[in-house]
Amino acid sequence: MITTDLTPGSPCWLDLGAPDVRAAAAFYGAVLGWEYQSMGESEDMQGGMFQKDGKTVAGLGKLTEEGARSAWMVYYTVTDADATTQAVERAGGTVRVAPRDLEDWGRMAQYSDPSGAQFAVWQPGTNAGFELADEPGSLSWTELLTTDTAAAKEFYGEVFGWQFGEMELPGGAGAYSLITPAGQPEERMQGGLMQLSEQDLALTDGRPYWHPVFAVSDCDAAVAAVTGNGGSVQMGPEDVEGVGRLAVCLDPSNADFVVLTAAGG
């Protein structure tokens, strides 16, 4: 499970780069019940924070990178962003944004793994990250869709010290690799790696990518809100034994995410 206890290597934040900040705020408000708190609407800065029940769950900003697609960026807690950057480079990754301080909130950096999947890290200062996780309307899992699970495990194992376990997918669809932070017990599993072909990664023209899984109390209701507010559904809703009922969705700008009602939830 994802928690807010700042275990190194665990998810601590996520933000969305959107071409239309106001439209994205309205969409996720309708789908996940989020309230948007703007931090500025000038030409130089558009963005703010999403909150659920008064607790910060994610960030939203204007997509400014030339040629980039709208997407969610997942951040992982580290104790030293500069040391992590060196580990990323040693392991064959690429530094997209070099470590930098965001006032006294903390220190961040963004990377691509050797296959091109983008992710980020956060070294906490006064701001630890999100304030709610593993509850309806918040992050409950992270998932990497990759063309080479073995290479991904080698890279992220070296960078974060992640532990990996395997589970068989229903219907003989292959194996799914489960991620647990270094030194943590299995009940702290926080994400997974799924191997797909380049053809299955049409959203990014074959490049592997991370996406977030958001807990919802009613998957079908969340999907109805997605499609009723200009989004679309790539897969589902469907029941997955031992996991729950889930759907892979796209927001109106084609940023992908999953909604999941956990089994027994």
PDB file of C-alpha atoms in Angstrom:
ATOM      1  CA  MET A   1       0.000   0.000   0.000  1.00  0.00           C
ATOM      2  CA  ILE A   2       1.072   3.580  -0.623  1.00  0.00           C
ATOM      3  CA  THR A   3       1.429   5.665   2.522  1.00  0.00           C
ATOM      4  CA  THR A   4       2.519   9.174   3.456  1.00  0.00           C
ATOM      5  CA  ASP A   5       5.370   8.069   5.738  1.00  0.00           C
ATOM      6  CA  LEU A   6       8.208   9.085   3.380  1.00  0.00           C
ATOM      7  CA  THR A   7       9.865   5.689   3.064  1.00  0.00           C
ATOM      8  CA  PRO A   8      12.735   6.196   0.591  1.00  0.00           C
ATOM      9  CA  GLY A   9      11.828   4.883  -2.851  1.00  0.00           C
ATOM     10  CA  SER A  10       8.077   5.171  -2.303  1.00  0.00           C
ATOM     11  CA  PRO A  11       5.723   7.494  -4.220  1.00  0.00           C
ATOM     12  CA  CYS A  12       5.290  10.844  -2.514  1.00  0.00           C
ATOM     13  CA  TRP A  13       3.853  13.159  -5.172  1.00  0.00           C
ATOM     14  CA  LEU A  14       2.430  13.358  -8.664  1.00  0.00           C
ATOM     15  CA  ASP A  15       1.548  16.203 -10.946  1.00  0.00           C
ATOM     16  CA  LEU A  16      -0.128  16.668 -14.291  1.00  0.00           C
ATOM     17  CA  GLY A  17       1.099  18.818 -17.152  1.00  0.00           C
ATOM     18  CA  ALA A  18      -2.039  19.926 -19.007  1.00  0.00           C
ATOM     19  CA  PRO A  19      -2.523  22.162 -22.051  1.00  0.00           C
ATOM     20  CA  ASP A  20      -5.627  23.682 -20.423  1.00  0.00           C
ATOM     21  CA  VAL A  21      -5.295  23.988 -16.647  1.00  0.00           C
ATOM     22  CA  ARG A  22      -8.875  25.103 -15.994  1.00  0.00           C
ATOM     23  CA  ALA A  23     -10.333  22.292 -18.111  1.00  0.00           C
ATOM     24  CA  ALA A  24      -8.152  19.688 -16.370  1.00  0.00           C
ATOM     25  CA  ALA A  25      -9.186  21.006 -12.959  1.00  0.00           C
ATOM     26  CA  ALA A  26     -12.849  20.691 -13.886  1.00  0.00           C
ATOM     27  CA  PHE A  27     -12.411  17.181 -15.290  1.00  0.00           C
ATOM     28  CA  TYR A  28     -10.632  15.694 -12.271  1.00  0.00           C
ATOM     29  CA  GLY A  29     -13.006  17.498  -9.967  1.00  0.00           C
ATOM     30  CA  ALA A  30     -15.888  15.687 -11.645  1.00  0.00           C
ATOM     31  CA  VAL A  31     -14.167  12.283 -11.793  1.00  0.00           C
ATOM     32  CA  LEU A  32     -12.304  12.116  -8.471  1.00  0.00           C
ATOM     33  CA  GLY A  33     -14.066  14.718  -6.370  1.00  0.00           C
ATOM     34  CA  TRP A  34     -10.978  16.912  -6.219  1.00  0.00           C
ATOM     35  CA  GLU A  35     -10.990  20.604  -5.350  1.00  0.00           C
ATOM     36  CA  TYR A  36      -8.489  22.786  -7.202  1.00  0.00           C
ATOM     37  CA  GLN A  37      -6.508  25.456  -5.361  1.00  0.00           C
ATOM     38  CA  SER A  38      -4.875  27.835  -7.857  1.00  0.00           C
ATOM     39  CA  MET A  39      -1.392  29.150  -7.106  1.00  0.00           C
ATOM     40  CA  GLY A  40      -1.398  31.620  -9.969  1.00  0.00           C
ATOM     41  CA  GLU A  41      -2.884  32.324 -13.385  1.00  0.00           C
ATOM     42  CA  SER A  42      -0.280  34.625 -14.934  1.00  0.00           C
ATOM     43  CA  GLU A  43       1.246  34.092 -18.370  1.00  0.00           C
ATOM     44  CA  ASP A  44       4.429  32.800 -16.731  1.00  0.00           C
ATOM     45  CA  MET A  45       2.743  30.473 -14.268  1.00  0.00           C
ATOM     46  CA  GLN A  46      -0.490  28.547 -14.355  1.00  0.00           C
ATOM     47  CA  GLY A  47      -1.104  25.827 -11.847  1.00  0.00           C
ATOM     48  CA  GLY A  48      -1.972  24.800  -8.356  1.00  0.00           C
ATOM     49  CA  MET A  49      -2.865  21.898  -6.105  1.00  0.00           C
ATOM     50  CA  PHE A  50      -5.636  19.317  -6.051  1.00  0.00           C
ATOM     51  CA  GLN A  51      -7.188  18.534  -2.693  1.00  0.00           C
ATOM     52  CA  LYS A  52      -9.490  15.784  -1.492  1.00  0.00           C
ATOM     53  CA  ASP A  53     -11.347  16.357   1.781  1.00  0.00           C
ATOM     54  CA  GLY A  54      -8.994  19.228   2.537  1.00  0.00           C
ATOM     55  CA  LYS A  55      -5.829  17.164   1.997  1.00  0.00           C
ATOM     56  CA  THR A  56      -3.425  17.788  -0.883  1.00  0.00           C
ATOM     57  CA  VAL A  57      -3.289  14.842  -3.296  1.00  0.00           C
ATOM     58  CA  ALA A  58      -1.585  16.081  -6.493  1.00  0.00           C
ATOM     59  CA  GLY A  59      -0.362  19.068  -8.478  1.00  0.00           C
ATOM     60  CA  LEU A  60      -1.446  20.603 -11.785  1.00  0.00           C
ATOM     61  CA  GLY A  61       0.532  22.840 -14.104  1.00  0.00           C
ATOM     62  CA  LYS A  62       0.546  24.214 -17.616  1.00  0.00           C
ATOM     63  CA  LEU A  63       2.177  21.887 -20.169  1.00  0.00           C
ATOM     64  CA  THR A  64       5.027  23.942 -21.601  1.00  0.00           C
ATOM     65  CA  GLU A  65       7.536  21.399 -22.958  1.00  0.00           C
ATOM     66  CA  GLU A  66       7.618  21.578 -26.745  1.00  0.00           C
ATOM     67  CA  GLY A  67       6.244  18.407 -28.336  1.00  0.00           C
ATOM     68  CA  ALA A  68       5.435  16.755 -24.987  1.00  0.00           C
ATOM     69  CA  ARG A  69       2.184  14.904 -24.412  1.00  0.00           C
ATOM     70  CA  SER A  70      -0.049  15.653 -21.472  1.00  0.00           C
ATOM     71  CA  ALA A  71       0.788  13.075 -18.792  1.00  0.00           C
ATOM     72  CA  TRP A  72       1.040  12.408 -15.073  1.00  0.00           C
ATOM     73  CA  MET A  73       4.516  12.511 -13.519  1.00  0.00           C
ATOM     74  CA  VAL A  74       5.135  10.320 -10.469  1.00  0.00           C
ATOM     75  CA  TYR A  75       7.696  11.427  -7.863  1.00  0.00           C
ATOM     76  CA  TYR A  76       9.514   9.079  -5.479  1.00  0.00           C
ATOM     77  CA  THR A  77      10.966  10.059  -2.108  1.00  0.00           C
ATOM     78  CA  VAL A  78      14.761  10.159  -1.846  1.00  0.00           C
ATOM     79  CA  THR A  79      17.104  11.327   0.887  1.00  0.00           C
ATOM     80  CA  ASP A  80      19.581  12.892  -1.567  1.00  0.00           C
ATOM     81  CA  ALA A  81      18.439  14.000  -5.036  1.00  0.00           C
ATOM     82  CA  ASP A  82      22.016  14.624  -6.185  1.00  0.00           C
ATOM     83  CA  ALA A  83      23.156  11.122  -5.225  1.00  0.00           C
ATOM     84  CA  THR A  84      20.076   9.679  -6.946  1.00  0.00           C
ATOM     85  CA  THR A  85      20.923  11.637 -10.084  1.00  0.00           C
ATOM     86  CA  GLN A  86      24.381  10.073 -10.124  1.00  0.00           C
ATOM     87  CA  ALA A  87      22.801   6.628  -9.677  1.00  0.00           C
ATOM     88  CA  VAL A  88      20.420   7.272 -12.584  1.00  0.00           C
ATOM     89  CA  GLU A  89      23.312   8.219 -14.854  1.00  0.00           C
ATOM     90  CA  ARG A  90      25.415   5.218 -13.768  1.00  0.00           C
ATOM     91  CA  ALA A  91      22.482   2.920 -14.529  1.00  0.00           C
ATOM     92  CA  GLY A  92      22.014   4.319 -18.045  1.00  0.00           C
ATOM     93  CA  GLY A  93      19.189   6.769 -17.431  1.00  0.00           C
ATOM     94  CA  THR A  94      18.903  10.380 -18.601  1.00  0.00           C
ATOM     95  CA  VAL A  95      18.553  13.540 -16.536  1.00  0.00           C
ATOM     96  CA  ARG A  96      15.670  15.626 -17.890  1.00  0.00           C
ATOM     97  CA  VAL A  97      15.654  18.225 -15.099  1.00  0.00           C
ATOM     98  CA  ALA A  98      18.789  18.508 -12.949  1.00  0.00           C
ATOM     99  CA  PRO A  99      18.300  18.649  -9.172  1.00  0.00           C
ATOM    100  CA  ARG A 100      16.987  22.011  -8.060  1.00  0.00           C
ATOM    101  CA  ASP A 101      15.459  23.541  -4.962  1.00  0.00           C
ATOM    102  CA  LEU A 102      11.854  24.678  -4.924  1.00  0.00           C
ATOM    103  CA  GLU A 103      12.237  27.361  -2.269  1.00  0.00           C
ATOM    104  CA  ASP A 104      12.389  25.571   1.097  1.00  0.00           C
ATOM    105  CA  TRP A 105       9.756  22.973   0.115  1.00  0.00           C
ATOM    106  CA  GLY A 106      12.313  20.450  -1.109  1.00  0.00           C
ATOM    107  CA  ARG A 107      14.631  19.450  -3.931  1.00  0.00           C
ATOM    108  CA  MET A 108      13.425  17.765  -7.117  1.00  0.00           C
ATOM    109  CA  ALA A 109      14.788  16.185 -10.281  1.00  0.00           C
ATOM    110  CA  GLN A 110      13.246  14.475 -13.303  1.00  0.00           C
ATOM    111  CA  TYR A 111      14.628  11.610 -15.381  1.00  0.00           C
ATOM    112  CA  SER A 112      14.025   9.113 -18.152  1.00  0.00           C
ATOM    113  CA  ASP A 113      14.944   5.472 -17.625  1.00  0.00           C
ATOM    114  CA  PRO A 114      16.987   3.731 -20.369  1.00  0.00           C
ATOM    115  CA  SER A 115      13.776   2.810 -22.239  1.00  0.00           C
ATOM    116  CA  GLY A 116      12.472   6.406 -22.172  1.00  0.00           C
ATOM    117  CA  ALA A 117       9.907   6.138 -19.349  1.00  0.00           C
ATOM    118  CA  GLN A 118       9.827   9.384 -17.372  1.00  0.00           C
ATOM    119  CA  PHE A 119       9.774   9.681 -13.587  1.00  0.00           C
ATOM    120  CA  ALA A 120      10.896  12.096 -10.893  1.00  0.00           C
ATOM    121  CA  VAL A 121      12.233  12.266  -7.345  1.00  0.00           C
ATOM    122  CA  TRP A 122      11.593  14.531  -4.377  1.00  0.00           C
ATOM    123  CA  GLN A 123      13.963  15.224  -1.493  1.00  0.00           C
ATOM    124  CA  PRO A 124      11.653  16.661   1.170  1.00  0.00           C
ATOM    125  CA  GLY A 125      12.217  19.985   2.840  1.00  0.00           C
ATOM    126  CA  THR A 126       9.283  21.631   4.556  1.00  0.00           C
ATOM    127  CA  ASN A 127       6.912  19.845   2.159  1.00  0.00           C
ATOM    128  CA  ALA A 128       6.816  16.052   2.390  1.00  0.00           C
ATOM    129  CA  GLY A 129       4.509  15.429  -0.565  1.00  0.00           C
ATOM    130  CA  PHE A 130       0.880  14.404  -0.789  1.00  0.00           C
ATOM    131  CA  GLU A 131      -1.223  14.274   2.367  1.00  0.00           C
ATOM    132  CA  LEU A 132      -3.581  11.460   1.384  1.00  0.00           C
ATOM    133  CA  ALA A 133      -2.910   8.081  -0.248  1.00  0.00           C
ATOM    134  CA  ASP A 134      -4.605   4.705  -0.674  1.00  0.00           C
ATOM    135  CA  GLU A 135      -8.037   6.211  -0.041  1.00  0.00           C
ATOM    136  CA  PRO A 136     -10.809   7.018  -2.551  1.00  0.00           C
ATOM    137  CA  GLY A 137      -9.734  10.015  -4.604  1.00  0.00           C
ATOM    138  CA  SER A 138      -5.996   9.516  -4.072  1.00  0.00           C
ATOM    139  CA  LEU A 139      -3.018   7.589  -5.451  1.00  0.00           C
ATOM    140  CA  SER A 140      -3.143   3.885  -4.598  1.00  0.00           C
ATOM    141  CA  TRP A 141      -0.640   2.282  -7.024  1.00  0.00           C
ATOM    142  CA  THR A 142       1.906   3.147  -9.713  1.00  0.00           C
ATOM    143  CA  GLU A 143       2.498   1.130 -12.857  1.00  0.00           C
ATOM    144  CA  LEU A 144       5.183   0.994 -15.515  1.00  0.00           C
ATOM    145  CA  LEU A 145       4.195  -0.319 -18.929  1.00  0.00           C
ATOM    146  CA  THR A 146       7.464  -1.401 -20.508  1.00  0.00           C
ATOM    147  CA  THR A 147       8.854  -3.429 -23.391  1.00  0.00           C
ATOM    148  CA  ASP A 148      11.598  -4.953 -21.192  1.00  0.00           C
ATOM    149  CA  THR A 149      10.679  -5.874 -17.620  1.00  0.00           C
ATOM    150  CA  ALA A 150      14.083  -7.403 -16.869  1.00  0.00           C
ATOM    151  CA  ALA A 151      15.947  -4.229 -17.870  1.00  0.00           C
ATOM    152  CA  ALA A 152      13.496  -2.087 -15.898  1.00  0.00           C
ATOM    153  CA  LYS A 153      13.988  -4.157 -12.756  1.00  0.00           C
ATOM    154  CA  GLU A 154      17.765  -3.880 -13.105  1.00  0.00           C
ATOM    155  CA  PHE A 155      17.614  -0.094 -13.545  1.00  0.00           C
ATOM    156  CA  TYR A 156      15.127   0.742 -10.785  1.00  0.00           C
ATOM    157  CA  GLY A 157      16.678  -1.812  -8.471  1.00  0.00           C
ATOM    158  CA  GLU A 158      19.997  -0.023  -8.817  1.00  0.00           C
ATOM    159  CA  VAL A 159      18.522   3.481  -8.461  1.00  0.00           C
ATOM    160  CA  PHE A 160      16.024   2.879  -5.639  1.00  0.00           C
ATOM    161  CA  GLY A 161      16.920  -0.538  -4.244  1.00  0.00           C
ATOM    162  CA  TRP A 162      13.391  -1.740  -5.000  1.00  0.00           C
ATOM    163  CA  GLN A 163      12.462  -5.349  -4.212  1.00  0.00           C
ATOM    164  CA  PHE A 164      10.508  -7.284  -6.833  1.00  0.00           C
ATOM    165  CA  GLY A 165       8.065 -10.158  -6.639  1.00  0.00           C
ATOM    166  CA  GLU A 166       6.139 -11.948  -9.365  1.00  0.00           C
ATOM    167  CA  MET A 167       2.474 -12.818  -9.806  1.00  0.00           C
ATOM    168  CA  GLU A 168       0.788 -14.606 -12.676  1.00  0.00           C
ATOM    169  CA  LEU A 169      -1.798 -12.607 -14.581  1.00  0.00           C
ATOM    170  CA  PRO A 170      -5.255 -14.163 -15.003  1.00  0.00           C
ATOM    171  CA  GLY A 171      -5.895 -16.201 -18.128  1.00  0.00           C
ATOM    172  CA  GLY A 172      -2.263 -17.039 -18.771  1.00  0.00           C
ATOM    173  CA  ALA A 173      -1.463 -13.476 -19.825  1.00  0.00           C
ATOM    174  CA  GLY A 174       2.043 -13.686 -18.380  1.00  0.00           C
ATOM    175  CA  ALA A 175       3.719 -12.376 -15.253  1.00  0.00           C
ATOM    176  CA  TYR A 176       3.347  -9.083 -13.430  1.00  0.00           C
ATOM    177  CA  SER A 177       6.277  -7.752 -11.396  1.00  0.00           C
ATOM    178  CA  LEU A 178       5.398  -6.232  -8.028  1.00  0.00           C
ATOM    179  CA  ILE A 179       7.401  -3.381  -6.471  1.00  0.00           C
ATOM    180  CA  THR A 180       8.169  -2.993  -2.751  1.00  0.00           C
ATOM    181  CA  PRO A 181      10.453  -0.261  -1.323  1.00  0.00           C
ATOM    182  CA  ALA A 182      13.853  -1.378  -0.053  1.00  0.00           C
ATOM    183  CA  GLY A 183      13.692  -3.089   3.310  1.00  0.00           C
ATOM    184  CA  GLN A 184       9.888  -3.009   3.521  1.00  0.00           C
ATOM    185  CA  PRO A 185       7.534  -5.993   3.982  1.00  0.00           C
ATOM    186  CA  GLU A 186       5.329  -7.278   1.153  1.00  0.00           C
ATOM    187  CA  GLU A 187       2.241  -5.483   2.455  1.00  0.00           C
ATOM    188  CA  ARG A 188       3.990  -2.241   1.461  1.00  0.00           C
ATOM    189  CA  MET A 189       3.870  -3.113  -2.252  1.00  0.00           C
ATOM    190  CA  GLN A 190       3.347   0.149  -4.131  1.00  0.00           C
ATOM    191  CA  GLY A 191       3.373  -0.624  -7.834  1.00  0.00           C
ATOM    192  CA  GLY A 192       4.066  -2.968 -10.674  1.00  0.00           C
ATOM    193  CA  LEU A 193       5.805  -3.531 -13.995  1.00  0.00           C
ATOM    194  CA  MET A 194       3.930  -4.981 -16.944  1.00  0.00           C
ATOM    195  CA  GLN A 195       5.643  -6.070 -20.153  1.00  0.00           C
ATOM    196  CA  LEU A 196       3.888  -5.098 -23.378  1.00  0.00           C
ATOM    197  CA  SER A 197       4.865  -4.889 -27.029  1.00  0.00           C
ATOM    198  CA  GLU A 198       5.619  -1.580 -28.731  1.00  0.00           C
ATOM    199  CA  GLN A 199       2.337  -1.992 -30.605  1.00  0.00           C
ATOM    200  CA  ASP A 200       0.488  -2.068 -27.280  1.00  0.00           C
ATOM    201  CA  LEU A 201       2.066   1.260 -26.304  1.00  0.00           C
ATOM    202  CA  ALA A 202       0.349   3.232 -29.061  1.00  0.00           C
ATOM    203  CA  LEU A 203      -0.340   6.145 -26.707  1.00  0.00           C
ATOM    204  CA  THR A 204       3.377   6.994 -26.701  1.00  0.00           C
ATOM    205  CA  ASP A 205       4.362   5.572 -30.105  1.00  0.00           C
ATOM    206  CA  GLY A 206       5.960   2.564 -28.432  1.00  0.00           C
ATOM    207  CA  ARG A 207       7.852   4.322 -25.614  1.00  0.00           C
ATOM    208  CA  PRO A 208       7.380   2.826 -22.125  1.00  0.00           C
ATOM    209  CA  TYR A 209       5.657   4.999 -19.536  1.00  0.00           C
ATOM    210  CA  TRP A 210       4.470   5.228 -15.946  1.00  0.00           C
ATOM    211  CA  HIS A 211       0.879   5.956 -15.032  1.00  0.00           C
ATOM    212  CA  PRO A 212      -0.974   6.440 -11.741  1.00  0.00           C
ATOM    213  CA  VAL A 213      -3.775   4.306 -10.317  1.00  0.00           C
ATOM    214  CA  PHE A 214      -6.368   6.225  -8.327  1.00  0.00           C
ATOM    215  CA  ALA A 215      -8.572   4.554  -5.730  1.00  0.00           C
ATOM    216  CA  VAL A 216     -12.298   5.125  -6.221  1.00  0.00           C
ATOM    217  CA  SER A 217     -15.258   3.843  -4.243  1.00  0.00           C
ATOM    218  CA  ASP A 218     -17.220   2.930  -7.397  1.00  0.00           C
ATOM    219  CA  CYS A 219     -15.281   2.136 -10.574  1.00  0.00           C
ATOM    220  CA  ASP A 220     -18.323   2.195 -12.846  1.00  0.00           C
ATOM    221  CA  ALA A 221     -19.458   5.571 -11.527  1.00  0.00           C
ATOM    222  CA  ALA A 222     -15.947   6.951 -12.041  1.00  0.00           C
ATOM    223  CA  VAL A 223     -15.915   5.672 -15.634  1.00  0.00           C
ATOM    224  CA  ALA A 224     -19.305   7.276 -16.285  1.00  0.00           C
ATOM    225  CA  ALA A 225     -17.855  10.549 -14.998  1.00  0.00           C
ATOM    226  CA  VAL A 226     -14.810  10.146 -17.273  1.00  0.00           C
ATOM    227  CA  THR A 227     -16.866   9.662 -20.422  1.00  0.00           C
ATOM    228  CA  GLY A 228     -19.455  12.216 -19.340  1.00  0.00           C
ATOM    229  CA  ASN A 229     -16.813  14.917 -19.004  1.00  0.00           C
ATOM    230  CA  GLY A 230     -14.924  14.509 -22.267  1.00  0.00           C
ATOM    231  CA  GLY A 231     -12.582  11.655 -21.367  1.00  0.00           C
ATOM    232  CA  SER A 232     -12.440   8.146 -22.805  1.00  0.00           C
ATOM    233  CA  VAL A 233     -11.779   4.572 -21.724  1.00  0.00           C
ATOM    234  CA  GLN A 234      -8.938   2.420 -23.082  1.00  0.00           C
ATOM    235  CA  MET A 235      -9.877  -0.731 -21.173  1.00  0.00           C
ATOM    236  CA  GLY A 236     -12.625  -1.849 -18.805  1.00  0.00           C
ATOM    237  CA  PRO A 237     -14.297  -1.569 -16.478  1.00  0.00           C
ATOM    238  CA  GLU A 238     -13.397  -5.163 -15.679  1.00  0.00           C
ATOM    239  CA  ASP A 239     -12.909  -7.328 -12.629  1.00  0.00           C
ATOM    240  CA  VAL A 240      -9.418  -8.674 -11.912  1.00  0.00           C
ATOM    241  CA  GLU A 241      -9.296 -11.505  -9.416  1.00  0.00           C
ATOM    242  CA  GLY A 242      -7.587 -10.533  -6.189  1.00  0.00           C
ATOM    243  CA  VAL A 243      -7.181  -6.926  -7.329  1.00  0.00           C
ATOM    244  CA  GLY A 244     -10.613  -5.401  -7.835  1.00  0.00           C
ATOM    245  CA  ARG A 245     -12.575  -3.633 -10.545  1.00  0.00           C
ATOM    246  CA  LEU A 246     -10.573  -1.267 -12.720  1.00  0.00           C
ATOM    247  CA  ALA A 247     -10.543   0.772 -15.904  1.00  0.00           C
ATOM    248  CA  VAL A 248      -7.747   2.443 -17.877  1.00  0.00           C
ATOM    249  CA  CYS A 249      -8.864   5.954 -18.809  1.00  0.00           C
ATOM    250  CA  LEU A 250      -7.768   9.024 -20.750  1.00  0.00           C
ATOM    251  CA  ASP A 251      -8.633  12.568 -19.784  1.00  0.00           C
ATOM    252  CA  PRO A 252      -9.719  15.032 -22.518  1.00  0.00           C
ATOM    253  CA  SER A 253      -6.041  15.780 -23.296  1.00  0.00           C
ATOM    254  CA  ASN A 254      -5.161  12.048 -23.483  1.00  0.00           C
ATOM    255  CA  ALA A 255      -3.278  11.880 -20.171  1.00  0.00           C
ATOM    256  CA  ASP A 256      -3.717   8.290 -18.999  1.00  0.00           C
ATOM    257  CA  PHE A 257      -4.634   7.013 -15.549  1.00  0.00           C
ATOM    258  CA  VAL A 258      -6.380   4.036 -13.945  1.00  0.00           C
ATOM    259  CA  VAL A 259      -9.354   4.031 -11.581  1.00  0.00           C
ATOM    260  CA  LEU A 260      -9.587   1.069  -9.210  1.00  0.00           C
ATOM    261  CA  THR A 261     -12.118  -0.129  -6.695  1.00  0.00           C
ATOM    262  CA  ALA A 262     -10.034  -2.565  -4.704  1.00  0.00           C
ATOM    263  CA  ALA A 263     -11.304  -6.046  -3.977  1.00  0.00           C
ATOM    264  CA  GLY A 264     -13.181  -5.970  -0.693  1.00  0.00           C
ATOM    265  CA  GLY A 265     -13.306  -2.169  -0.862  1.00  0.00           C
TER     266      GLY A 265
END
